[in-house]
Tab-separated table of C-alpha atoms and ligand atoms in Angstrom:
chain	number	residue	atom	x	y	z
A	1	UNK	CA	27.208	4.664	-19.011
A	2	UNK	CA	24.751	4.173	-21.808
A	3	UNK	CA	24.227	7.011	-24.217
A	4	UNK	CA	20.537	7.954	-23.968
A	5	UNK	CA	20.718	11.323	-25.589
A	6	UNK	CA	19.274	10.188	-28.927
A	7	UNK	CA	15.572	10.150	-28.164
A	8	UNK	CA	14.261	10.402	-31.742
A	9	UNK	CA	13.535	6.685	-31.963
A	10	UNK	CA	11.264	6.953	-28.930
A	11	UNK	CA	8.962	9.621	-30.458
A	12	UNK	CA	5.527	8.267	-31.124
A	13	UNK	CA	4.577	8.131	-34.793
A	14	UNK	CA	0.910	8.893	-34.439
A	15	UNK	CA	0.220	12.706	-34.843
A	16	UNK	CA	-2.142	12.969	-31.836
A	17	UNK	CA	0.334	11.149	-29.676
A	18	UNK	CA	3.093	13.394	-30.982
A	19	UNK	CA	0.996	16.406	-29.991
A	20	UNK	CA	0.464	14.893	-26.530
A	21	UNK	CA	4.163	14.355	-26.223
A	22	UNK	CA	4.885	17.933	-27.149
A	23	UNK	CA	2.307	19.249	-24.675
A	24	UNK	CA	3.767	17.103	-21.950
A	25	UNK	CA	7.253	18.273	-22.779
A	26	UNK	CA	6.140	21.907	-22.904
A	27	UNK	CA	4.369	21.617	-19.535
A	28	UNK	CA	7.436	20.013	-18.082
A	29	UNK	CA	9.566	22.754	-19.612
A	30	UNK	CA	7.498	25.431	-17.879
A	31	UNK	CA	7.887	23.574	-14.613
A	32	UNK	CA	11.615	23.594	-15.071
A	33	UNK	CA	11.510	27.291	-15.910
A	34	UNK	CA	9.976	28.112	-12.563
A	35	UNK	CA	12.757	26.385	-10.775
A	36	UNK	CA	11.690	22.744	-10.459
A	37	UNK	CA	15.232	21.512	-10.760
A	38	UNK	CA	16.139	21.462	-7.099
A	39	UNK	CA	12.666	20.126	-6.263
A	40	UNK	CA	13.189	17.243	-8.697
A	41	UNK	CA	16.601	16.508	-7.322
A	42	UNK	CA	15.225	16.351	-3.781
A	43	UNK	CA	12.357	14.075	-4.819
A	44	UNK	CA	14.598	11.778	-6.771
A	45	UNK	CA	16.953	11.488	-3.780
A	46	UNK	CA	13.955	10.083	-1.909
A	47	UNK	CA	12.596	10.676	1.582
A	48	UNK	CA	14.708	9.289	4.404
A	49	UNK	CA	12.930	6.938	6.761
A	50	UNK	CA	13.572	6.137	10.374
A	51	UNK	CA	14.376	2.591	11.422
A	52	UNK	CA	16.617	-0.103	9.966
A	53	UNK	CA	14.478	-0.999	6.962
A	54	UNK	CA	12.295	1.136	4.742
A	55	UNK	CA	9.260	-1.233	4.576
A	56	UNK	CA	7.749	-3.300	7.416
A	57	UNK	CA	9.098	-6.736	8.269
A	58	UNK	CA	7.412	-9.497	10.239
A	59	UNK	CA	10.003	-10.403	12.885
A	60	UNK	CA	8.255	-13.750	13.594
A	61	UNK	CA	8.751	-14.817	9.961
A	62	UNK	CA	11.836	-12.995	8.690
A	63	UNK	CA	14.897	-15.184	8.960
A	64	UNK	CA	18.119	-15.486	6.970
A	65	UNK	CA	17.250	-17.208	3.691
A	66	UNK	CA	18.487	-20.816	3.328
A	67	UNK	CA	20.252	-20.657	-0.017
A	68	UNK	CA	19.546	-24.308	-0.557
A	69	UNK	CA	15.989	-23.123	-1.327
A	70	UNK	CA	17.146	-20.889	-4.187
A	71	UNK	CA	15.706	-21.830	-7.466
A	72	UNK	CA	19.119	-22.581	-9.078
A	73	UNK	CA	20.078	-24.753	-6.102
A	74	UNK	CA	16.973	-26.868	-6.728
A	75	UNK	CA	17.767	-27.101	-10.353
A	76	UNK	CA	21.536	-27.807	-10.025
A	77	UNK	CA	22.089	-29.711	-6.768
A	78	UNK	CA	22.045	-33.517	-6.900
A	79	UNK	CA	21.441	-33.501	-3.175
A	80	UNK	CA	18.283	-31.362	-3.598
A	81	UNK	CA	16.990	-33.673	-6.406
A	82	UNK	CA	17.344	-36.638	-3.996
A	83	UNK	CA	16.000	-34.903	-0.909
A	84	UNK	CA	13.095	-32.936	-2.453
A	85	UNK	CA	11.593	-34.917	-5.339
A	86	UNK	CA	8.122	-33.662	-4.391
A	87	UNK	CA	9.088	-30.181	-5.595
A	88	UNK	CA	9.450	-31.373	-9.168
A	89	UNK	CA	6.268	-33.513	-8.952
A	90	UNK	CA	4.135	-30.738	-7.503
A	91	UNK	CA	5.289	-28.228	-10.062
A	92	UNK	CA	4.809	-30.537	-13.018
A	93	UNK	CA	1.248	-31.196	-11.833
A	94	UNK	CA	0.649	-27.428	-11.419
A	95	UNK	CA	1.744	-26.587	-14.973
A	96	UNK	CA	0.395	-29.801	-16.522
A	97	UNK	CA	3.741	-30.794	-18.108
A	98	UNK	CA	6.296	-33.500	-17.630
A	99	UNK	CA	8.881	-31.130	-16.202
A	100	UNK	CA	11.735	-30.971	-13.664
A	101	UNK	CA	13.894	-28.116	-12.568
A	102	UNK	CA	16.914	-30.265	-13.440
A	103	UNK	CA	15.761	-30.539	-17.114
A	104	UNK	CA	14.965	-26.811	-17.088
A	105	UNK	CA	18.570	-26.014	-16.112
A	106	UNK	CA	19.936	-28.376	-18.803
A	107	UNK	CA	18.001	-26.408	-21.373
A	108	UNK	CA	19.397	-23.092	-20.116
A	109	UNK	CA	22.939	-24.555	-20.015
A	110	UNK	CA	22.493	-25.957	-23.534
A	111	UNK	CA	22.422	-22.373	-24.660
A	112	UNK	CA	26.222	-22.618	-24.366
A	113	UNK	CA	26.044	-24.666	-27.539
A	114	UNK	CA	23.496	-22.557	-29.305
A	115	UNK	CA	23.227	-24.508	-32.575
A	116	UNK	CA	20.154	-26.068	-30.959
A	117	UNK	CA	18.609	-22.663	-30.245
A	118	UNK	CA	19.515	-20.536	-33.286
A	119	UNK	CA	16.356	-19.592	-35.149
A	120	UNK	CA	15.698	-17.410	-38.174
A	121	UNK	CA	13.676	-14.924	-36.232
A	122	UNK	CA	14.549	-11.444	-34.884
A	123	UNK	CA	16.537	-11.549	-31.683
A	124	UNK	CA	17.409	-15.276	-31.901
A	125	UNK	CA	19.743	-15.494	-34.900
A	126	UNK	CA	23.362	-16.582	-34.776
A	127	UNK	CA	24.265	-12.853	-34.558
A	128	UNK	CA	22.108	-12.365	-31.475
A	129	UNK	CA	23.319	-15.525	-29.736
A	130	UNK	CA	26.909	-14.522	-30.422
A	131	UNK	CA	26.325	-11.181	-28.728
A	132	UNK	CA	24.384	-12.569	-25.794
A	133	UNK	CA	26.932	-15.246	-24.895
A	134	UNK	CA	30.165	-13.373	-25.718
A	135	UNK	CA	29.036	-10.710	-23.275
A	136	UNK	CA	29.600	-13.111	-20.333
A	137	UNK	CA	32.874	-14.640	-21.644
A	138	UNK	CA	35.089	-12.856	-19.050
A	139	UNK	CA	33.133	-14.590	-16.257
A	140	UNK	CA	34.829	-17.853	-17.275
A	141	UNK	CA	37.928	-16.562	-15.596
A	142	UNK	CA	36.498	-13.975	-13.186
A	143	UNK	CA	34.114	-16.314	-11.330
A	144	UNK	CA	31.808	-18.335	-13.566
A	145	UNK	CA	29.919	-20.109	-10.826
A	146	UNK	CA	29.178	-16.943	-8.845
A	147	UNK	CA	26.471	-16.121	-11.381
A	148	UNK	CA	24.752	-19.335	-10.251
A	149	UNK	CA	25.118	-18.368	-6.598
A	150	UNK	CA	28.241	-20.195	-5.629
A	151	UNK	CA	29.760	-18.550	-2.520
A	152	UNK	CA	33.548	-18.224	-2.445
A	153	UNK	CA	33.706	-18.886	-6.257
A	154	UNK	CA	37.231	-19.068	-7.612
A	155	UNK	CA	38.214	-15.783	-9.237
A	156	UNK	CA	37.188	-12.245	-8.187
A	157	UNK	CA	34.709	-13.528	-5.626
A	158	UNK	CA	37.204	-15.748	-3.833
A	159	UNK	CA	37.324	-15.301	-0.049
A	160	UNK	CA	41.090	-15.465	-0.130
A	161	UNK	CA	42.385	-12.228	1.393
A	162	UNK	CA	44.833	-11.452	-1.385
A	163	UNK	CA	46.788	-8.162	-1.116
A	164	UNK	CA	45.698	-7.608	2.507
A	165	UNK	CA	48.051	-5.003	4.016
A	166	UNK	CA	49.207	-5.283	7.579
A	167	UNK	CA	48.968	-1.563	8.217
A	168	UNK	CA	45.346	-0.287	8.496
A	169	UNK	CA	44.795	3.076	6.833
A	170	UNK	CA	43.048	5.493	9.234
A	171	UNK	CA	40.406	7.755	7.751
A	172	UNK	CA	39.981	11.160	9.378
A	173	UNK	CA	36.198	10.708	9.828
A	174	UNK	CA	33.422	8.246	8.959
A	175	UNK	CA	32.197	10.766	6.326
A	176	UNK	CA	35.558	10.886	4.723
A	177	UNK	CA	35.658	7.012	4.695
A	178	UNK	CA	32.280	6.880	2.920
A	179	UNK	CA	33.319	9.633	0.466
A	180	UNK	CA	36.611	7.904	-0.500
A	181	UNK	CA	35.092	4.444	-0.852
A	182	UNK	CA	32.335	5.860	-3.090
A	183	UNK	CA	34.923	7.747	-5.107
A	184	UNK	CA	36.866	4.563	-5.625
A	185	UNK	CA	33.678	2.682	-6.610
A	186	UNK	CA	32.866	5.369	-9.173
A	187	UNK	CA	36.351	5.197	-10.602
A	188	UNK	CA	36.016	1.411	-11.061
A	189	UNK	CA	32.796	2.065	-12.957
A	190	UNK	CA	29.855	1.486	-10.553
A	191	UNK	CA	26.885	3.687	-11.333
A	192	UNK	CA	25.642	3.986	-7.767
A	193	UNK	CA	27.125	3.071	-4.417
A	194	UNK	CA	25.445	2.947	-1.033
A	195	UNK	CA	26.891	1.785	2.313
A	196	UNK	CA	24.986	0.010	5.078
A	197	UNK	CA	25.726	-2.299	7.999
A	198	UNK	CA	25.556	-6.033	7.963
A	199	UNK	CA	22.109	-7.316	9.075
A	200	UNK	CA	22.058	-11.048	9.302
A	201	UNK	CA	18.323	-11.305	8.663
A	202	UNK	CA	19.048	-10.362	4.999
A	203	UNK	CA	21.933	-12.794	4.535
A	204	UNK	CA	21.804	-16.291	3.078
A	205	UNK	CA	22.428	-18.669	5.964
A	206	UNK	CA	23.346	-21.357	5.403
A	207	UNK	CA	24.825	-20.463	2.077
A	208	UNK	CA	24.817	-23.298	-0.430
A	209	UNK	CA	27.463	-24.370	-2.982
A	210	UNK	CA	25.616	-26.107	-5.859
A	211	UNK	CA	28.926	-27.168	-7.464
A	212	UNK	CA	30.080	-29.096	-4.410
A	213	UNK	CA	26.590	-29.893	-3.058
A	214	UNK	CA	27.284	-28.553	0.384
A	215	UNK	CA	26.184	-25.940	2.875
A	216	UNK	CA	28.674	-23.145	3.505
A	217	UNK	CA	28.987	-21.406	6.933
A	218	UNK	CA	29.732	-17.735	7.486
A	219	UNK	CA	32.558	-18.873	9.834
A	220	UNK	CA	34.533	-19.790	6.701
A	221	UNK	CA	34.719	-16.051	5.809
A	222	UNK	CA	37.468	-15.618	8.392
A	223	UNK	CA	36.284	-12.275	9.670
A	224	UNK	CA	33.236	-10.632	11.262
A	225	UNK	CA	31.216	-8.992	8.481
A	226	UNK	CA	30.216	-5.520	9.673
A	227	UNK	CA	29.587	-3.401	6.553
A	228	UNK	CA	27.946	-4.056	3.209
A	229	UNK	CA	28.865	-1.746	0.314
A	230	UNK	CA	26.235	-2.030	-2.404
A	231	UNK	CA	27.023	-1.240	-6.046
A	232	UNK	CA	24.614	-0.765	-8.972
A	233	UNK	CA	25.594	-1.517	-12.543
A	234	UNK	CA	23.427	-0.045	-15.242
A	235	UNK	CA	22.299	-2.113	-18.230
A	236	UNK	CA	21.926	-0.794	-21.790
A	237	UNK	CA	18.418	0.733	-22.437
A	238	UNK	CA	18.221	-0.233	-26.130
A	239	UNK	CA	19.360	-3.796	-25.461
A	240	UNK	CA	16.837	-4.264	-22.714
A	241	UNK	CA	14.090	-3.079	-25.069
A	242	UNK	CA	14.669	-6.245	-27.174
A	243	UNK	CA	13.611	-8.508	-24.261
A	244	UNK	CA	13.101	-11.416	-24.017
A	245	UNK	CA	15.428	-11.864	-26.988
A	246	UNK	CA	19.194	-12.171	-26.969
A	247	UNK	CA	20.553	-8.615	-27.052
A	248	UNK	CA	18.753	-8.018	-23.752
A	249	UNK	CA	20.585	-11.014	-22.328
A	250	UNK	CA	23.771	-9.582	-23.705
A	251	UNK	CA	23.476	-6.497	-21.543
A	252	UNK	CA	22.442	-8.628	-18.521
A	253	UNK	CA	25.533	-10.792	-18.997
A	254	UNK	CA	27.738	-7.734	-19.477
A	255	UNK	CA	26.424	-6.395	-16.146
A	256	UNK	CA	27.318	-9.777	-14.510
A	257	UNK	CA	30.879	-9.138	-15.704
A	258	UNK	CA	30.747	-5.534	-14.315
A	259	UNK	CA	29.588	-6.949	-11.012
A	260	UNK	CA	32.565	-9.299	-10.780
A	261	UNK	CA	35.140	-6.744	-11.934
A	262	UNK	CA	33.963	-3.696	-10.015
A	263	UNK	CA	33.067	-5.402	-6.716
A	264	UNK	CA	36.321	-7.387	-7.047
A	265	UNK	CA	38.297	-4.158	-7.534
A	266	UNK	CA	36.583	-2.460	-4.611
A	267	UNK	CA	37.205	-5.444	-2.292
A	268	UNK	CA	40.863	-5.445	-3.350
A	269	UNK	CA	41.049	-1.664	-2.615
A	270	UNK	CA	39.737	-2.177	0.928
A	271	UNK	CA	42.115	-5.104	1.541
A	272	UNK	CA	45.014	-2.884	0.437
A	273	UNK	CA	43.848	-0.443	3.092
A	274	UNK	CA	44.343	-3.223	5.625
A	275	UNK	CA	40.790	-4.400	6.141
A	276	UNK	CA	39.419	-7.817	5.262
A	277	UNK	CA	36.833	-7.754	2.471
A	278	UNK	CA	35.178	-9.993	-0.103
A	279	UNK	CA	33.252	-9.312	-3.297
A	280	UNK	CA	29.718	-10.717	-3.593
A	281	UNK	CA	27.906	-11.593	-6.810
A	282	UNK	CA	24.649	-13.597	-6.954
A	283	UNK	CA	25.728	-15.266	-3.664
A	284	UNK	CA	25.733	-14.695	0.113
A	285	UNK	CA	23.067	-11.981	0.547
A	286	UNK	CA	19.617	-10.700	-0.503
A	287	UNK	CA	20.953	-7.872	-2.651
A	288	UNK	CA	17.615	-6.116	-3.259
A	289	UNK	CA	17.143	-5.911	0.529
A	290	UNK	CA	20.601	-4.498	1.008
A	291	UNK	CA	20.042	-2.054	-1.929
A	292	UNK	CA	17.032	-0.749	0.008
A	293	UNK	CA	18.919	-0.609	3.296
A	294	UNK	CA	21.626	1.426	1.534
A	295	UNK	CA	19.088	3.964	0.302
A	296	UNK	CA	19.586	3.148	-3.350
A	297	UNK	CA	16.001	2.298	-4.328
A	298	UNK	CA	12.884	0.281	-3.565
A	299	UNK	CA	11.747	-3.288	-4.252
A	300	UNK	CA	9.134	-3.249	-6.982
A	301	UNK	CA	6.405	-5.650	-8.118
A	302	UNK	CA	8.792	-7.245	-10.577
A	303	UNK	CA	11.081	-8.307	-7.729
A	304	UNK	CA	13.846	-5.984	-8.848
A	305	UNK	CA	15.373	-3.000	-7.097
A	306	UNK	CA	14.080	0.092	-8.814
A	307	UNK	CA	16.639	2.905	-8.551
A	308	UNK	CA	15.341	6.412	-9.346
A	309	UNK	CA	16.867	7.575	-12.651
A	310	UNK	CA	17.743	4.035	-13.701
A	311	UNK	CA	14.627	2.049	-12.825
A	312	UNK	CA	15.012	-1.760	-12.613
A	313	UNK	CA	17.597	-1.603	-15.375
A	314	UNK	CA	20.428	-2.329	-12.927
A	315	UNK	CA	22.330	-5.320	-11.563
A	316	UNK	CA	23.522	-5.339	-7.960
A	317	UNK	CA	26.841	-6.447	-6.439
A	318	UNK	CA	28.350	-5.874	-3.032
A	319	UNK	CA	31.479	-5.825	-0.933
A	320	UNK	CA	31.321	-7.300	2.532
A	321	UNK	CA	33.996	-6.055	4.914
A	322	UNK	CA	35.080	-5.884	8.533
A	323	UNK	CA	35.726	-2.118	8.134
A	324	UNK	CA	33.030	-0.292	10.129
A	325	UNK	CA	34.576	3.173	10.599
A	326	UNK	CA	32.376	4.540	7.802
A	327	UNK	CA	29.192	6.618	7.552
A	328	UNK	CA	26.153	4.516	6.660
A	329	UNK	CA	23.475	5.642	4.244
A	330	UNK	CA	19.868	5.765	5.473
A	331	UNK	CA	17.012	3.858	3.817
A	332	UNK	CA	14.736	6.055	1.662
A	333	UNK	CA	11.249	5.815	0.189
A	334	UNK	CA	10.630	6.903	-3.424
A	335	UNK	CA	6.964	6.033	-3.814
A	336	UNK	CA	7.787	3.040	-6.032
A	337	UNK	CA	5.912	0.343	-4.075
A	338	UNK	CA	2.788	2.584	-4.069
A	339	UNK	CA	3.169	3.141	-7.826
A	340	UNK	CA	3.344	-0.611	-8.338
A	341	UNK	CA	0.023	-1.100	-6.537
A	342	UNK	CA	-1.729	0.697	-9.411
A	343	UNK	CA	0.546	-0.242	-12.271
A	344	UNK	CA	0.840	-4.027	-12.818
A	345	UNK	CA	2.315	-3.620	-16.333
A	346	UNK	CA	5.073	-6.115	-15.630
A	347	UNK	CA	2.547	-8.641	-14.318
A	348	UNK	CA	0.424	-8.258	-17.480
A	349	UNK	CA	3.516	-8.611	-19.707
A	350	UNK	CA	5.368	-11.472	-17.964
A	351	UNK	CA	5.486	-14.393	-20.468
A	352	UNK	CA	5.828	-16.845	-17.632
A	353	UNK	CA	2.850	-15.509	-15.606
A	354	UNK	CA	5.220	-15.423	-12.684
A	355	UNK	CA	4.520	-11.928	-11.349
A	356	UNK	CA	1.729	-11.374	-8.896
A	357	UNK	CA	-1.387	-9.204	-9.700
A	358	UNK	CA	-2.025	-8.661	-5.950
A	359	UNK	CA	-3.266	-5.166	-5.196
A	360	UNK	CA	-1.061	-4.803	-2.132
A	361	UNK	CA	2.246	-6.271	-0.980
A	362	UNK	CA	2.263	-8.969	1.699
A	363	UNK	CA	4.669	-10.640	4.128
A	364	UNK	CA	4.397	-14.100	2.544
A	365	UNK	CA	3.573	-15.368	-0.949
A	366	UNK	CA	0.018	-15.586	-2.269
A	367	UNK	CA	0.780	-17.389	-5.514
A	368	UNK	CA	-1.039	-20.530	-6.630
A	369	UNK	CA	-0.150	-23.323	-4.212
A	370	UNK	CA	1.298	-21.003	-1.591
A	371	UNK	CA	-0.199	-23.243	1.144
A	372	UNK	CA	1.633	-26.308	-0.183
A	373	UNK	CA	5.243	-26.712	1.103
A	374	UNK	CA	6.088	-28.535	-2.074
A	375	UNK	CA	5.318	-25.398	-4.084
A	376	UNK	CA	6.214	-22.669	-1.542
A	377	UNK	CA	9.873	-23.382	-0.701
A	378	UNK	CA	11.656	-20.474	-2.437
A	379	UNK	CA	11.770	-16.748	-1.851
A	380	UNK	CA	12.589	-14.653	1.173
A	381	UNK	CA	9.539	-14.457	3.436
A	382	UNK	CA	8.682	-11.935	6.186
A	383	UNK	CA	9.386	-8.786	4.165
A	384	UNK	CA	6.415	-6.586	3.110
A	385	UNK	CA	6.749	-6.856	-0.680
A	386	UNK	CA	5.267	-8.435	-3.797
A	387	UNK	CA	6.097	-12.100	-3.800
A	388	UNK	CA	6.452	-13.709	-7.213
A	389	UNK	CA	6.519	-17.298	-8.359
A	390	UNK	CA	10.158	-17.864	-9.231
A	391	UNK	CA	9.347	-21.427	-10.427
A	392	UNK	CA	7.260	-20.045	-13.270
A	393	UNK	CA	9.899	-17.487	-14.158
A	394	UNK	CA	12.533	-20.243	-14.291
A	395	UNK	CA	10.197	-22.301	-16.446
A	396	UNK	CA	10.026	-19.479	-19.022
A	397	UNK	CA	13.772	-19.116	-18.969
A	398	UNK	CA	14.032	-22.825	-19.940
A	399	UNK	CA	11.421	-22.350	-22.683
A	400	UNK	CA	13.284	-19.283	-23.960
A	401	UNK	CA	16.645	-21.133	-23.885
A	402	UNK	CA	18.182	-18.276	-21.897
A	403	UNK	CA	17.093	-15.729	-19.333
A	404	UNK	CA	14.430	-12.980	-19.657
A	405	UNK	CA	14.318	-9.263	-18.991
A	406	UNK	CA	10.753	-8.530	-20.048
A	407	UNK	CA	9.743	-7.208	-16.666
A	408	UNK	CA	12.627	-4.711	-16.742
A	409	UNK	CA	11.726	-3.589	-20.269
A	410	UNK	CA	8.067	-3.129	-19.340
A	411	UNK	CA	8.537	-1.043	-16.255
A	412	UNK	CA	7.693	2.699	-16.618
A	413	UNK	CA	10.618	3.500	-14.302
A	414	UNK	CA	12.992	2.043	-16.906
A	415	UNK	CA	13.517	5.226	-18.841
A	416	UNK	CA	16.498	6.909	-20.519
A	417	UNK	CA	18.068	9.607	-18.289
A	418	UNK	CA	16.126	12.404	-19.904
A	419	UNK	CA	14.804	15.404	-17.895
A	420	UNK	CA	11.063	15.122	-18.522
A	421	UNK	CA	11.133	11.508	-17.254
A	422	UNK	CA	12.852	12.621	-14.128
A	423	UNK	CA	10.053	15.169	-13.491
A	424	UNK	CA	7.551	12.327	-13.716
A	425	UNK	CA	9.644	10.119	-11.451
A	426	UNK	CA	9.808	12.855	-8.875
A	427	UNK	CA	6.078	13.496	-8.870
A	428	UNK	CA	5.465	9.801	-8.126
A	429	UNK	CA	6.553	10.157	-4.511
A	430	UNK	CA	3.420	12.167	-3.626
A	431	UNK	CA	0.839	11.611	-6.349
A	432	UNK	CA	-1.935	9.054	-5.762
A	433	UNK	CA	-3.428	5.943	-7.327
A	434	UNK	CA	-5.481	7.697	-10.107
A	435	UNK	CA	-2.418	9.500	-11.326
A	436	UNK	CA	-0.343	6.333	-11.229
A	437	UNK	CA	-2.979	4.481	-13.293
A	438	UNK	CA	-3.004	7.394	-15.788
A	439	UNK	CA	0.810	7.266	-16.010
A	440	UNK	CA	0.721	3.548	-16.647
A	441	UNK	CA	-1.649	4.131	-19.632
A	442	UNK	CA	0.463	6.969	-20.986
A	443	UNK	CA	3.566	4.834	-20.754
A	444	UNK	CA	1.996	2.109	-22.960
A	445	UNK	CA	0.601	4.736	-25.321
A	446	UNK	CA	4.038	6.159	-25.896
A	447	UNK	CA	5.257	2.580	-26.679
A	448	UNK	CA	8.093	2.616	-24.173
A	449	UNK	CA	7.821	-0.828	-22.581
A	450	UNK	CA	5.834	-2.743	-25.145
A	451	UNK	CA	7.923	-2.405	-28.348
A	452	UNK	CA	7.759	-5.551	-30.485
A	453	UNK	CA	10.925	-7.614	-30.653
A	454	UNK	CA	11.593	-7.106	-34.392
A	455	UNK	CA	11.467	-3.350	-34.208
A	456	UNK	CA	13.501	-3.220	-30.974
A	457	UNK	CA	16.172	-5.420	-32.567
A	458	UNK	CA	16.396	-3.209	-35.635
A	459	UNK	CA	16.767	-0.182	-33.426
A	460	UNK	CA	19.366	-1.855	-31.265
A	461	UNK	CA	21.625	-3.100	-34.017
A	462	UNK	CA	21.365	0.060	-36.107
A	463	UNK	CA	21.813	2.563	-33.348
A	464	UNK	CA	24.387	5.161	-34.278
A	465	UNK	CA	27.730	4.292	-32.784
B	1	LIG	S1	12.186	-12.450	-16.055
B	1	LIG	FE1	10.572	-12.744	-17.569
B	1	LIG	S2	9.456	-14.611	-16.883
B	1	LIG	FE2	10.728	-13.903	-15.174
B	1	LIG	S3	9.336	-12.560	-13.981
B	1	LIG	FE3	10.449	-11.218	-15.413
B	1	LIG	S4	9.096	-11.135	-17.201
B	1	LIG	FE4	8.418	-12.872	-15.986
B	2	LIG	S1	5.979	-2.328	-14.290
B	2	LIG	FE1	4.711	-1.202	-12.913
B	2	LIG	S2	4.095	-2.684	-11.347
B	2	LIG	FE2	5.834	-3.566	-12.436
B	2	LIG	S3	7.611	-2.973	-11.238
B	2	LIG	FE3	7.399	-1.441	-12.809
B	2	LIG	S4	6.120	0.168	-11.807
B	2	LIG	FE4	5.967	-1.702	-10.628
């Protein structure tokens, strides 16, 4: 876990803002004094909702997502280049540049030889590139291609049922099974764990292997997937604050390693109990949807799962297993989608202009060109959410030479685990639009999500260790 106890660097420098901070803290302190603790805990745990999904879905539209339509599949699959040339042409016309997804991916991959990308500016020096890329080094052996969505990637995400015991361990109750699985996940390092059942609507089908240019069927799994165990992996607050520069990518890459290691360990644990299981990385399923189904958070405007207490500063992995004698978590609402309706900070800050400014979520995309099949081929449709333009996000990644975490940095829910922030989080489940707009302004005033890259990098590298 990240150490967020040193808050001195977050204190605003302007005296009036400092006073405001003190008044806020004092007011929050009084609230605590009158016994708000249990109320906060209850609010942060969310409000359980009936039904199998916490937000509406359009059954006529919602189908398993064809992974061939994932942005990385379009960028990396020769078969996609040949079959869908109109996607490159339409996008190049939209942005007014001679551009293809294939070239975009080449730029991102060329970050592996960063001499071409090193610049003498904060966050992009040799020091920063070294950190950002070294952080993902273990993935070379743990399952490199899983990061790019390859199902059954060699390594920790292999579907081979290694160490599967013949004898099946019998739990005394479903509650005990859930408790022991979550205990094991915690031991392996996961920050949150939720358990839900397999719902094919939220799976990738067909899956797509961009390395071998072929569709992958769920039959190849070799067992009937019944349960999905969802794990959250926290990213470093100070590193994310440097986004979109390299230290932020360092913590993203470190979390990709955590995903492979911890989901891989949990899958191995379940196989050793005698039940078939596989670890899932950026492959196989819509992880934000499963995070919601497992009661861990809510999909936000920035497309991420916002988990109370951690915000969008998490990566998600999963274990898919045949074991179904286990208590499932219920979906919960935390008031995040409603907060997003009035916030829009991430949309304002997105350097790729990829995040929608829509006032309300919708079942299908509304971005520019949404009525053109050559521009509207990606993204999971039929879920009531904010639909963003992943093509434009990918374009910025290519321009940046690496990924981007600006929309995580900007989000007001991305706060250190400090008590006065948790009071504010808790109040969001029942306060209305005016209050949310006010909170958005306060967040910017305190300088949380809009710190300039140079200052954020100085704070990151010089943080007391
Ligand atoms: S990752 Fe960066 S470019 Fe992509 S949506 Fe987020 S802020 Fe925009
Ligand atoms: S920045 Fe605001 S609008 Fe964007 S995800 Fe966070 S709360 Fe929602």
